[in-house]
Structures are given as structure tokens and as C-alpha cells.
Coordinates of C-alpha atoms in Angstrom, one line a residue:
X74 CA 86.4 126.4 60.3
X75 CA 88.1 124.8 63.1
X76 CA 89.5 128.2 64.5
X77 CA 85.6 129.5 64.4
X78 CA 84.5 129.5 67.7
X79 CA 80.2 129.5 68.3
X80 CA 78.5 130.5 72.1
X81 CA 74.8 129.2 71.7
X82 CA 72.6 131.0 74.2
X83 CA 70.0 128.6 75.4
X84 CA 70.0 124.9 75.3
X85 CA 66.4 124.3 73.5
X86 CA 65.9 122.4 70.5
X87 CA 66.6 124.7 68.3
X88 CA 70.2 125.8 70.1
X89 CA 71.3 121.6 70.4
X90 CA 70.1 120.9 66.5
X91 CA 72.3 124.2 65.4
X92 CA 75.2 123.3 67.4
X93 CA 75.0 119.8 66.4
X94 CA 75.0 120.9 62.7
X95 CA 77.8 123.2 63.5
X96 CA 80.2 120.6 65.4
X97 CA 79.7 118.5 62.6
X98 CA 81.3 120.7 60.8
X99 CA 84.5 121.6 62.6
X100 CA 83.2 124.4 64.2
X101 CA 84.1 124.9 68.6
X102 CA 80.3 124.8 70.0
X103 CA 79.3 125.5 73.7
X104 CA 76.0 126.1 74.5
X105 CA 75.3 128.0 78.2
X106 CA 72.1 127.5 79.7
X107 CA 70.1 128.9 82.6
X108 CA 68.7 126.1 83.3
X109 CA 70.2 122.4 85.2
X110 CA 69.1 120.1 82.0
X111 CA 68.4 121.0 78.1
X112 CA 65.3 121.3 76.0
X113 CA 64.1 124.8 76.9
X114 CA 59.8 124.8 76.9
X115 CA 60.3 121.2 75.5
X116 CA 61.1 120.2 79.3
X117 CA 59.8 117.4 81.4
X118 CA 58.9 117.2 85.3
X119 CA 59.1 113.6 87.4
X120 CA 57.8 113.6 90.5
X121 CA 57.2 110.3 92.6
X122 CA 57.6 108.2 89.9
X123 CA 54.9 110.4 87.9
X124 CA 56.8 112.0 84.4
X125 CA 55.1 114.9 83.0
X126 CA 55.8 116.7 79.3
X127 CA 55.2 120.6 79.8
X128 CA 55.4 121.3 76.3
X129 CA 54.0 119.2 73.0
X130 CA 52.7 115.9 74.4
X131 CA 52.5 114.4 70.9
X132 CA 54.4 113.8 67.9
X133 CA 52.9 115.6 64.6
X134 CA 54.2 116.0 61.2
X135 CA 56.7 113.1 61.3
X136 CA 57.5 113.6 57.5
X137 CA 59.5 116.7 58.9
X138 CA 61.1 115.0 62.1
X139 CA 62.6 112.2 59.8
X140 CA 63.7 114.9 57.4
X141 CA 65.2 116.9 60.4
X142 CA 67.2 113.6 61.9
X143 CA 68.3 112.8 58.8
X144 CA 70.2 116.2 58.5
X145 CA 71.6 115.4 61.4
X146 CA 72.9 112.2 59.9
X147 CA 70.8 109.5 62.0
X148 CA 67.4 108.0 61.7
X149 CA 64.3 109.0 63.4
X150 CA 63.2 105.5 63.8
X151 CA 66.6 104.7 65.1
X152 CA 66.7 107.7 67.5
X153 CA 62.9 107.4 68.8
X154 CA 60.8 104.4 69.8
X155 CA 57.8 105.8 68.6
X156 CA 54.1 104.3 68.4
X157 CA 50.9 105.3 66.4
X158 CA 48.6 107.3 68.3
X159 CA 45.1 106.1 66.7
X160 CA 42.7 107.8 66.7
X161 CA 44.3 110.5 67.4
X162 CA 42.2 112.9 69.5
X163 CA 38.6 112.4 71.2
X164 CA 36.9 115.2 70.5
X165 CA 33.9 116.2 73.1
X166 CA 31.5 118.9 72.3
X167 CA 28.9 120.5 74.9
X168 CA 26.1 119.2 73.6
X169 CA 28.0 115.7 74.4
X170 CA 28.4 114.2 70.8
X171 CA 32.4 113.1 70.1
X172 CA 34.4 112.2 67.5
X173 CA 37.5 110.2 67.2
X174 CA 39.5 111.6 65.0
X175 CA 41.4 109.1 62.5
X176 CA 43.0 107.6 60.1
X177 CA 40.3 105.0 59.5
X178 CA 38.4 106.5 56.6
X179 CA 35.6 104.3 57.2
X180 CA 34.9 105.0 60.6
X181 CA 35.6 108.5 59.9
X182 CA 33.1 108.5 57.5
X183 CA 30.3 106.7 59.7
X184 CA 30.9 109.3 62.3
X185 CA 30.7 112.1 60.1
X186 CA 27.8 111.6 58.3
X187 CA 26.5 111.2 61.5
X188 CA 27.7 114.8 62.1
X189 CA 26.3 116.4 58.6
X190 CA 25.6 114.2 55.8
X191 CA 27.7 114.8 53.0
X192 CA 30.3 116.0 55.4
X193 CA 32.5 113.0 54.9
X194 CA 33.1 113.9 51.0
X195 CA 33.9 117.3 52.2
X196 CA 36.4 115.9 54.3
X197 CA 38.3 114.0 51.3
X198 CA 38.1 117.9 49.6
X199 CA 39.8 119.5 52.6
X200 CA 42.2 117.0 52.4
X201 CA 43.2 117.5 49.1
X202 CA 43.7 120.7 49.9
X203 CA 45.1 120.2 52.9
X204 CA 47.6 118.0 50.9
X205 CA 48.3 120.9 48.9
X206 CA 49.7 123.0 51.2
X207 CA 51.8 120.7 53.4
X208 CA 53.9 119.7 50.2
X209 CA 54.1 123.3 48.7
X210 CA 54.7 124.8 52.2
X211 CA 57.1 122.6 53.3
X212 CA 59.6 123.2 50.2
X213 CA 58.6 127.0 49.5
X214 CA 57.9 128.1 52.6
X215 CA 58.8 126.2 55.6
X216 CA 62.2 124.0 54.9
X217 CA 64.3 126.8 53.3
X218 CA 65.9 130.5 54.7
X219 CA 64.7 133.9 52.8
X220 CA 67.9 136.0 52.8
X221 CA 66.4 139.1 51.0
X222 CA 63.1 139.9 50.0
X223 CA 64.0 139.1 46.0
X224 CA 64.0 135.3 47.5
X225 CA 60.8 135.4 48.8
X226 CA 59.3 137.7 46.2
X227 CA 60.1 135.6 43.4
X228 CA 58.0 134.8 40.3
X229 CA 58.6 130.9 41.4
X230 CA 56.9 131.7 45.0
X231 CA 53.6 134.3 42.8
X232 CA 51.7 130.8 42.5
X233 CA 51.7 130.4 46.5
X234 CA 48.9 133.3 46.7
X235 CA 46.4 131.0 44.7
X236 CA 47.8 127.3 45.6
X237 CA 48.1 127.9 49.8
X238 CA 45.3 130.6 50.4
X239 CA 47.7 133.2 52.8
X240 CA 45.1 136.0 52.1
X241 CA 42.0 133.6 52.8
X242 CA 40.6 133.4 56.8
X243 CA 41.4 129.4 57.7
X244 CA 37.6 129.2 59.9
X245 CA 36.2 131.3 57.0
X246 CA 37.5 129.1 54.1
X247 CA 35.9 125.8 56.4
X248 CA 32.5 126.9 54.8
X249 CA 33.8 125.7 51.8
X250 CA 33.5 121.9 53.0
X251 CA 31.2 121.5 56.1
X252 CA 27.8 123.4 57.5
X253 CA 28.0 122.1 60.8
X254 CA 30.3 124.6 63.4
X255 CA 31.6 121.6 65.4
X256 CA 32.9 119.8 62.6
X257 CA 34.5 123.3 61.4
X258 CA 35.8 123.3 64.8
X259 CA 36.9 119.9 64.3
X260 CA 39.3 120.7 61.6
X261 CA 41.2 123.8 63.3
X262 CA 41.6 123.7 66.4
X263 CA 45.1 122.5 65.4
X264 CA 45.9 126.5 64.8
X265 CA 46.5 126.5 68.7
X266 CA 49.7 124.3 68.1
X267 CA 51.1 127.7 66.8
X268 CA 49.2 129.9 69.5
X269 CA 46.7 130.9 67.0
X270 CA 43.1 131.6 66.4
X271 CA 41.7 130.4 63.3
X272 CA 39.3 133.4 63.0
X273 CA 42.9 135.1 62.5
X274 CA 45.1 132.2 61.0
X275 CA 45.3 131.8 57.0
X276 CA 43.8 129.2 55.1
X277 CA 46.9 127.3 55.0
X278 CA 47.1 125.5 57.8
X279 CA 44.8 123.4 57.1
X280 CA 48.2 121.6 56.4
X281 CA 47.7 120.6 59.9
X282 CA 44.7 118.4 59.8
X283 CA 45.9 116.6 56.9
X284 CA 49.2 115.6 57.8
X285 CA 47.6 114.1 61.2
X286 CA 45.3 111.9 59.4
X287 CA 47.8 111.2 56.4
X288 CA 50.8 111.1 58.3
X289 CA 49.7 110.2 61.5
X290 CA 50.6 111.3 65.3
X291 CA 52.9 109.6 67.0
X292 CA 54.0 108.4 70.6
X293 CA 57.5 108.2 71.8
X294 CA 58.3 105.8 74.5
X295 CA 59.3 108.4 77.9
X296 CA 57.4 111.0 76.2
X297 CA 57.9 113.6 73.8
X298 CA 61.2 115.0 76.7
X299 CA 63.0 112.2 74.6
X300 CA 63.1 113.4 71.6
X301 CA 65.4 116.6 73.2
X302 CA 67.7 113.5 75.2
X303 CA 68.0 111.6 71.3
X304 CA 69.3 115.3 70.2
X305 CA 71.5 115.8 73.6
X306 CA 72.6 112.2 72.3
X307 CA 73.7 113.4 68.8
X308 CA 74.9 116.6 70.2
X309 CA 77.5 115.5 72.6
X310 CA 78.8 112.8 69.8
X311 CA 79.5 115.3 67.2
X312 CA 81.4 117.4 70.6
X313 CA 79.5 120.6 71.6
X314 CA 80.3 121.3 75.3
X315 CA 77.4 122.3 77.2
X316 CA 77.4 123.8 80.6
X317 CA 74.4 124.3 82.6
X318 CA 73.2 126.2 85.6
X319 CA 74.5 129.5 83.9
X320 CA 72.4 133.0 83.0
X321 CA 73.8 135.5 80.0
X322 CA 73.0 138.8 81.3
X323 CA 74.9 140.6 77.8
X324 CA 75.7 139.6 74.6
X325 CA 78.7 142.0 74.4
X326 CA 79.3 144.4 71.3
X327 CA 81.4 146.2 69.3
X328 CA 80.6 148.5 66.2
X329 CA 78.9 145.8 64.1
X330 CA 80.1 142.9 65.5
X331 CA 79.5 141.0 68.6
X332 CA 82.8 139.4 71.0
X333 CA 81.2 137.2 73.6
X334 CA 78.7 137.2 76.6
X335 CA 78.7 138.2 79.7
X336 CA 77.7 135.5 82.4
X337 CA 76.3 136.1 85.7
X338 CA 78.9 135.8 88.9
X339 CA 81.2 138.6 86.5
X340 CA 82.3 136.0 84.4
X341 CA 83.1 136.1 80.2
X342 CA 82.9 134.0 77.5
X343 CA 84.4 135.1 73.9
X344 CA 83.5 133.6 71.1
X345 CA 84.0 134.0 67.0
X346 CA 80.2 134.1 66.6
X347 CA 77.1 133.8 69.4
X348 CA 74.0 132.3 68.0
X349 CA 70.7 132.8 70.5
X350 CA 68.4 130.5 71.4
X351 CA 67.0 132.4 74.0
X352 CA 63.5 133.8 73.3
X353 CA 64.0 136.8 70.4
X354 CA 62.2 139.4 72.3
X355 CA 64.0 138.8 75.5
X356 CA 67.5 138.7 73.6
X357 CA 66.6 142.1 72.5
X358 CA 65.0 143.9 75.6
X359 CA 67.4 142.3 77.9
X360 CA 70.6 141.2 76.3
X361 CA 71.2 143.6 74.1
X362 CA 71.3 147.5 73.9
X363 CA 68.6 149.4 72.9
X364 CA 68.4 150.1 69.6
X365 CA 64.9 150.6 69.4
X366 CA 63.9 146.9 67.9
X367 CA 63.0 145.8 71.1
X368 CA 60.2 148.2 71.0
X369 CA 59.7 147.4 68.0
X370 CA 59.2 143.6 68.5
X371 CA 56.8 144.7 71.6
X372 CA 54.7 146.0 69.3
X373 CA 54.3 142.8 67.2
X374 CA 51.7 140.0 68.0
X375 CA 52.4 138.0 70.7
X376 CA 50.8 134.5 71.1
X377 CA 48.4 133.2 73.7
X378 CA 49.8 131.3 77.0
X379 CA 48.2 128.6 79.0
X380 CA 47.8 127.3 82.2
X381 CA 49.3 123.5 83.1
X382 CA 47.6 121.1 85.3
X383 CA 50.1 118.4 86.1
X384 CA 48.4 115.9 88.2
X385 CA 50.3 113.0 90.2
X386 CA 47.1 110.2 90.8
X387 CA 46.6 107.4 93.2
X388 CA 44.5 105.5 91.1
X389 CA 44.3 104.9 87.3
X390 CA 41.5 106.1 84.7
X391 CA 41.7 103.6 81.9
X392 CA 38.2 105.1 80.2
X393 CA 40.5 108.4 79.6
X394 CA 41.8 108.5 76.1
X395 CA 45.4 109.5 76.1
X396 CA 44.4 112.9 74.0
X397 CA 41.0 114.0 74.8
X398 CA 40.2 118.0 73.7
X399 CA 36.9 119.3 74.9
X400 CA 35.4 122.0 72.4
X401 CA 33.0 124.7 73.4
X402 CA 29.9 125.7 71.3
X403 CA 31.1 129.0 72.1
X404 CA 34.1 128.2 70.0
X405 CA 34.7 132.4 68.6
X406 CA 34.2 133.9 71.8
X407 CA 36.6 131.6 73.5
X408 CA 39.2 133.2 70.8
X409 CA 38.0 137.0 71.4
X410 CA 38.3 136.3 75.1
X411 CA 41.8 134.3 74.5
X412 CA 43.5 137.2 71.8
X413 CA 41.3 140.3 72.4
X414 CA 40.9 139.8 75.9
X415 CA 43.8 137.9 77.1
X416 CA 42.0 136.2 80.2
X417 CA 40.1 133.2 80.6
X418 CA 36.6 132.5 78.2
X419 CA 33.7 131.4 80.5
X420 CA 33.3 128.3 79.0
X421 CA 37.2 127.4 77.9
X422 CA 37.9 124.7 75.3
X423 CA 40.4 122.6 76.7
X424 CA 42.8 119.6 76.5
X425 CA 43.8 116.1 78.9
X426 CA 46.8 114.0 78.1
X427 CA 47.1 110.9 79.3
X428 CA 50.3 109.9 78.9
X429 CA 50.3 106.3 80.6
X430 CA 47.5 105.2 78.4
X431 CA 50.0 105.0 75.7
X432 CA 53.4 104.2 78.1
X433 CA 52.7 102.3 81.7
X434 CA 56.2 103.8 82.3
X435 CA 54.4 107.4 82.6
X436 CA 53.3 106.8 86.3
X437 CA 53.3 104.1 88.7
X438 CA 51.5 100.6 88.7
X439 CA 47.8 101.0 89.2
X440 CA 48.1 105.3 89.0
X441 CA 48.0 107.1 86.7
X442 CA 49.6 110.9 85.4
X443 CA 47.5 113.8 83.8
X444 CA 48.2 116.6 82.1
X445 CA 45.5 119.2 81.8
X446 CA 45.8 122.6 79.2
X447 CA 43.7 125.4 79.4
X448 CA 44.5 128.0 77.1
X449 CA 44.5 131.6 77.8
X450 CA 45.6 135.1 77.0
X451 CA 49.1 136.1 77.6
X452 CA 50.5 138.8 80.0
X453 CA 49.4 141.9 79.4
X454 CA 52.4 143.6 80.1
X455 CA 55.9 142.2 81.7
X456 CA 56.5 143.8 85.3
X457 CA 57.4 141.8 88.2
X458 CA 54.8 141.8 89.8
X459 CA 54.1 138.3 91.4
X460 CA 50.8 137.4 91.5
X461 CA 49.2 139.9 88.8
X462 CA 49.9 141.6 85.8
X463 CA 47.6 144.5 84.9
X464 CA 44.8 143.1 86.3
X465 CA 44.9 139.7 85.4
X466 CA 45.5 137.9 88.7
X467 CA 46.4 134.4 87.9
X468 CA 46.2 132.5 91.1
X469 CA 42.6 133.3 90.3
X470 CA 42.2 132.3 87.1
X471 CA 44.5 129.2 87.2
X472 CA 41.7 128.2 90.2
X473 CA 39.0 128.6 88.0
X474 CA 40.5 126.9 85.0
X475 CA 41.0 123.7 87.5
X476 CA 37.5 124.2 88.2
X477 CA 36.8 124.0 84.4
X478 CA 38.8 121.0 83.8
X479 CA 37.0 118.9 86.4
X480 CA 33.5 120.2 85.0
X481 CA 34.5 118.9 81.4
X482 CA 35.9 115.4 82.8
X483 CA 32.4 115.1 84.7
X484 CA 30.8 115.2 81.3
X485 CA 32.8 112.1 81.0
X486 CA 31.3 110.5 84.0
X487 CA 34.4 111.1 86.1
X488 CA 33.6 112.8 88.9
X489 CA 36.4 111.9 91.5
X490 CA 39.4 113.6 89.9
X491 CA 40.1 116.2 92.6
X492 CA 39.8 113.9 95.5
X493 CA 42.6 111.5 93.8
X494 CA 45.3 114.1 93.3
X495 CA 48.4 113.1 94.8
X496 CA 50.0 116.1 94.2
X497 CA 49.8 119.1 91.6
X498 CA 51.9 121.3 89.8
X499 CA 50.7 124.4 87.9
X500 CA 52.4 126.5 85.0
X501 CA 50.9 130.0 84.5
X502 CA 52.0 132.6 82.3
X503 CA 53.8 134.0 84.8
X504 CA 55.9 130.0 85.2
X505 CA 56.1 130.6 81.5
X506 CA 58.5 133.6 81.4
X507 CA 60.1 132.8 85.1
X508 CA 61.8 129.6 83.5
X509 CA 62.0 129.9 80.2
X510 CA 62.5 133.9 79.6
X511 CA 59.2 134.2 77.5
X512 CA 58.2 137.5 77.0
X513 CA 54.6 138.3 78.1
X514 CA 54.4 134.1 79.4
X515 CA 53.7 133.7 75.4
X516 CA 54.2 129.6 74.7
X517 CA 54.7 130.3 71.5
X518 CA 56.6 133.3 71.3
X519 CA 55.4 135.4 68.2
X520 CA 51.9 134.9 66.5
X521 CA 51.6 133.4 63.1
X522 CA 49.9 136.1 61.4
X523 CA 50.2 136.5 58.1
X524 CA 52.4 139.2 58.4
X525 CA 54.6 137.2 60.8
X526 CA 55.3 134.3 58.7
X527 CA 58.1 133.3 56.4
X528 CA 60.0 136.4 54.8
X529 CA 58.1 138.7 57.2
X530 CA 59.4 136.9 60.3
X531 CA 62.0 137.5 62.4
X532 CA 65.4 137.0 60.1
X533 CA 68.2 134.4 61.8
X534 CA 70.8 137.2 61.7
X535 CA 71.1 140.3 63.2
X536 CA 70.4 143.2 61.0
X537 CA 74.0 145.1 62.6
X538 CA 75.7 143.0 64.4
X539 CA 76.7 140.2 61.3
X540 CA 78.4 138.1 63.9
X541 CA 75.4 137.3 66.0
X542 CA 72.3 135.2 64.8
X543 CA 69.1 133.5 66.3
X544 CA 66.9 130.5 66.6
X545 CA 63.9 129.6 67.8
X546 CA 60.0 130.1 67.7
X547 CA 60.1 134.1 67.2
X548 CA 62.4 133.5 64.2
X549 CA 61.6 131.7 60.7
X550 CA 60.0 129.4 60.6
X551 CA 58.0 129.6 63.8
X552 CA 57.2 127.7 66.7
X553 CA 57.1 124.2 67.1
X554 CA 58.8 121.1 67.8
X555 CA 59.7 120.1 64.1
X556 CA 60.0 123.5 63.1
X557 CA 62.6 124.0 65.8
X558 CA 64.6 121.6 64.4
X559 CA 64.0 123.0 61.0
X560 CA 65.2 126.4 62.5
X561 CA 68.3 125.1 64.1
X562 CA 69.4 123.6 60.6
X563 CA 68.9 127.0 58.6
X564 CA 70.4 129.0 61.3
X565 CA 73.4 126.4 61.2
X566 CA 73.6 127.0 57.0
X567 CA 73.0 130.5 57.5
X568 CA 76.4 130.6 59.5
X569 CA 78.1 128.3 57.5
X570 CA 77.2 130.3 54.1
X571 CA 78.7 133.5 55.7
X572 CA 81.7 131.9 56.7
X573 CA 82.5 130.8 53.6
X574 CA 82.0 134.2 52.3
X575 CA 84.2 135.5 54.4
X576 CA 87.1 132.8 53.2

């Protein structure tokens, strides 16, 4: 294996956790990336002394982390300073009730019952189901690769359409354990981690709620950006060369196989085998020729976008939580107006992180840092135009989603946001696919849709060229911090296996 020779295109999670794996085992890994510094949508932006995280801004299903790190022969603990986040979220509806969501069954009872009675012992049933498909999941579904459809197909995997619900509507299947819409709301808005409605999403993530509340959500000290310098860490140990400030315009071809890339400035790389990182419908329509899959992966689902508020402030606000998500009554039609309509709803749900709340080195003494998240519809198509796409201009609607945020945070009684900005930075869809190479400014690349998940996902190799394979959110098993760790170790196997065949 020393001979083998691997060219990882793109630097983000996924890429640095299948290199690593791949070093480890003898293999000659470089990874090119477009960018000056790793971690792909997993970034981070300092300003003034003000450190922002532009993609997940918590840690969630550490079960899988420590799993992941442990692949990678280290500790989680050892690799992360990490701290409990409890509770976990405050959640404010428009009518002005909250809830604190958390592990304290007893307050989460109190507050429940509060909501609906009865509701709390509904709770303890989601749970268990909830239990149910984060452990079955995990091992059939999520931590393994599904080579051919006879893997996936199997009588072992029949049970899954009874134990997980896949066929049953996740909001649907809430009637089931509460009456009252917020609470229902309560318990899914988590689908949006995987740029998902849960009118649309299958029962079985309700594996998210519970491993928050049984697992709990976690802190990392310098925010979640550290998690990709622990994996940088690991990564340069085991020896994968990296070089930055560097574009792939072609993955070059030849009958079935691939031989290299070709790098912007007329330059070459060669390798034994290239593994991309890149997002999987950009590799196709733009690094690749046309085969006709690119259309083909155009026609998929895409996932929603948002736009990023990151605010620099000259004065702290210690009454803001560090994770406070603002749900709207309105809570479908902000999801037809999100999926169907890909713009902005009139009365958004949203989300502010607080980072400093949870580490003073976030922002300076006596400020404070923000991060505000609106989500809305992806691009409707991908031209180049700057400032709209098909209609949806999104100077306009980033303006009125900053309009929204500061509405919400004056239900709070803060009122003075805007005239304490420092400074702001925005990401719209259009930042989205400028830095990152996401196709239609989707955060989360491909939708989870039922028949976009697992077997019926994007495979990690290509279906001609057997030297060439991916990794990432648009491949198995989705998007996702964790997961992307989870797909850089399968892709790694994957490549591994087929060498050995080969031998």
C-alpha cells in the first residue's frame, strides 16, 4: 500500500478524517484545497478579537464523535475540551411561552405539564422510541457502507420498516405523544440539522431529540472550528501533506479509471486513486465530463440554505442564552415557504448563538459575539448572477431576515441590538456556493428524503471510473458533523477493501 498514492479534493472533515485513516495505513495522502485553512462549511471567522462558527455551533450526538475519534486511534475527551450545554436550547414561541429544553426530567416535566398535561409521560414514550432508532440506526443504517442493494435489502435489515418508521411522516407520527403544536414543534425542529422539513422527514429522526436529552449537547472550548484543528492535529501526525490556496478545475480520465487532477495556473497532480470531498454535485457538473449524472443529481432534492448574521458587539448580553431558537405558530407554512417556495416565510423561525456565554474567549472582555440563523430556501437555479437568482434577490431578503432577528430578540426585552453592532458579516446562499462550491447555496447538500437516505444515497465510489470515490454530505451517510466523520472512515474502508482486492 505504500506505492498507492491518494489526491483528496477538498480539505473538509470528511476529506482530513479519510486521509487520516488512509496515512495510517501506509497509503501517500495529499489533500488540495481551494481554500487558505481546512474544515470546508465547518469554518470559523475572527474578526477584532470576535470568533465566529459558520457552520454547527454545537456538539450533538457525542456517542458517534467518541466512536469516530476512536477510529482514528485517539480520544474524544483527549482531543476536545468539551463542556455540557444544559439546557440545551431556550425555546420561544409567539405567543411568548418558552421551554428549556433538558436533561432534568423533573424540570422538564414541571414545564411540560404546564404545556399539555399528560404531555410529560408522552415525552418518556417518544423517548423510548426515540432510543429505538438511534441504537438500530446507528449500527444498521448509519455506521456501516451498503455496497450492493443485496446489503441493504437483507432479511436482517426487513425489521427496520416496523422498528424505525422510514414510511411514517416524523410531524405526523408526533400525534402519537402530544396535542399541543408547539410541543410537536418542540421535538423536531432538530430535522433542520439535516436541512429538512419534518412534514417531509421520516419518523426516525426522532433519534435526534433523544440523543440530545440522553446524550447530551456539548461545548468545545474555541468553538465547534476545533474540533476540524484536533482532526488537522491527527492528520498531519499520521503524514498527509496538505497544500492550500489551490482550485481542481478536472479530475482527469481515462476509460474507466481516473489519473490525477488538473489544478488551476496549468498545473497536474497524478495520483493512484483521487477521493472527493468537494460537494458531489459540483464534482459532477464541474469536474468531471458529462455523462449525464450531473443532470441527473440536478434533479434530486436539494436542501434548504440560510442566511448568517455574524455580529461583532460593543457591549455584552448576559440574559441571552447561548442557544436560543424562536419558533413560529406558523410552523408548516414557514416549511412550504422554505421547500416549496424557496424564499423567506413571513414570520421565520429562527436561531441566536451565543457563543461567549459558554467561552469568555469567544469575544472580548465586556462584548459580546452573535450568531444569528435564519433559514431559507435554496437557489433556485445556479447562474452567476450576483445579486439574484431567478427572482430571489438576496440582498433583499438577507435585510429583512436581519429585520426578523431583531423583532424576535425584542420579544426578549432587548431592543438595542442594532445600535451595538460593531461590525457584521452576512452568509447568503449565494456566500454558500461562492466559498464552499455548494450547488444551489444548499448547507446541507442533498435532502434527507426517504429516498435519499442510506442505500439510496449517493454511493462513495464512482459507478465507472473505480479509481475515483467521494465523501461528504451528498454521499452516505449524509450531512453533518459526526456523520462526516462517519463518511470519511467508510470511504477510507471502501478504498482499502478494493485495494486489497486488487492484491
Amino acid at each position: 500500500m505504500k506505492t498507492k498514492s491518494v489526491l483528496v479534493i477538498g480539505a473538509g472533515v470528511g476529506g482530513i478524517v479519510a486521509a487520516t485513516h488512509l496515512a495510517k495505513r501506509g497509503l501517500n495522502v495529499t489533500v488540495v484545497e481551494k481554500n487558505d485553512h481546512p474544515g470546508g462549511r465547518c469554518d470559523r471567522i475572527s474578526r477584532d478579537g470576535h470568533h465566529f462558527d459558520t457552520g454547527p455551533t454545537l456538539l450533538v450526538m457525542p456517542l458517534l464523535y467518541e466512536a469516530e475519534f476512536r477510529a482514528l486511534g485517539t480520544s474524544m475527551r483527549e482531543a476536545l475540551e468539551l463542556q455540557r450545554v444544559d439546557p440545551t436550547y431556550h425555546l420561544v414561541f409567539d405567543n411568548g411561552s418558552q421551554l428549556a429544553l433538558t436533561s432534568d426530567m423533573k424540570s422538564m416535566q414541571e414545564q411540560l405539564e404546564s404545556f399539555e398535561v399528560g404531555s410529560f409521560q408522552g415525552l418518556l414514550r417518544y423517548m423510548t422510541e426515540g432510543h429505538r432508532h438511534y441504537d438500530l440506526g446507528m449500527k444498521k443504517l448509519v455506521r456501516r457502507n451498503f455496497r450492493t442493494a443485496a446489503e441493504f435489502f437483507s432479511l436482517g435489515n426487513l425489521p427496520l420498516l416496523v422498528q424505525v418508521k422510514p414510511l411514517a411522516n416524523h410531524y405526523r407520527n408526533m400525534s402519537a405523544y402530544f396535542d399541543d403544536p408547539r410541543l410537536k414543534a418542540a421535538f423536531t425542529f432538530q430535522d433542520v440539522y439535516m436541512g429538512l422539513s419534518p412534514f417531509e422527514a421520516p419518523a426516525t429522526f426522532s433519534l435526534m431529540s433523544y440523543t440530545e436529552l440522553a446524550h447530551g449537547v456539548w461545548y468545545p472550548r474555541g468553538g465547534m472550528y476545533s474540533v476540524v484543528e484536533a482532526l488537522m492535529k491527527l492528520a498531519r501526525e499520521a503524514g498527509v501533506e496538505f497544500i492550500f490556496d489551490t482550485t481542481v478545475e478536472k479530475i482527469d480520465v481515462n476509460g474507466t479509471n481516473v489519473r490525477g487532477v488538473n489544478l488551476e495556473h496549468n498545473n497536474y497532480l497524478e495520483a493512484d486513486i483521487v477521493l472527493a470531498n468537494a460537494d458531489l454535485p459540483y464534482v459532477y457538473q464541474n469536474l468531471l465530463p458529462q455523462d449525464g449524472m450531473n443532470k441527473k443529481l440536478a434533479r434530486k432534492r436539494f436542501s434548504c440554505s440560510v442566511i448568517s448574521f455574524f455580529w461583532g458587539m460593543d457591549k455584552p448580553y448576559e440574559t441571552l442564552t447561548p442557544h436560543t431558537l424562536f419558533l413560529a405558530d406558523d410552523y408548516r407554512e414557514n416549511f412550504v415557504s422554505i421547500i416549496r417556495d424557496l424564499g423567506l416565510p413571513a414570520n421565520p423561525s429562527l436561531y441566536v448563538h451565543a457563543p461567549t456565554r459558554l467561552d469568555p474567549s469567544m469575544s472580548p472582555r465586556g462584548q459580546d459575539t452573535l450568531i444569528a440563523i435564519v433559514p431559507v430556501g435554496h437557489m433556485s437555479e445556479n447562474g452567476e448572477q450576483a445579486k439574484q437568482s431567478c427572482g430571489q434577490d438576496w440582498g433583499a431578503i438577507r435585510d429583512e431576515a436581519r429585520q426578523h432577528v431583531f423583532r424576535r430578540l425584542a420579544s426578549l426585552g432587548i431592543n438595542d441590538v442594532e445600535s451595538h453592532i460593531k461590525f457584521e458579516m452576512t452568509y447568503t446562499p449565494l456566500s454558500w456556493r461562492k466559498r464552499y462550491n455548494l450547488v444551489k447555496g444548499s448547507t446541507h447538500g442533498l435532502s434527507h428524503t426517504l429516498t435519499q437516505l442510506a442505500y439510496f444515497r449517493p454511493h462513495n465510489r464512482h459507478a465507472r471510473y473505480h479509481n475515483l470515490y467521494f465523501v461528504g454530505a451528498s454521499t452516505h451517510p449524509g450531512t453533518g458533523l459526526p456523520t462526516a466523520m462517519v463518511s470519511g472512515r467508510l470511504s477510507a474502508e471502501r478504498i482499502l477493501e478494493d485495494i486489497r482486492t486488487e492484491i
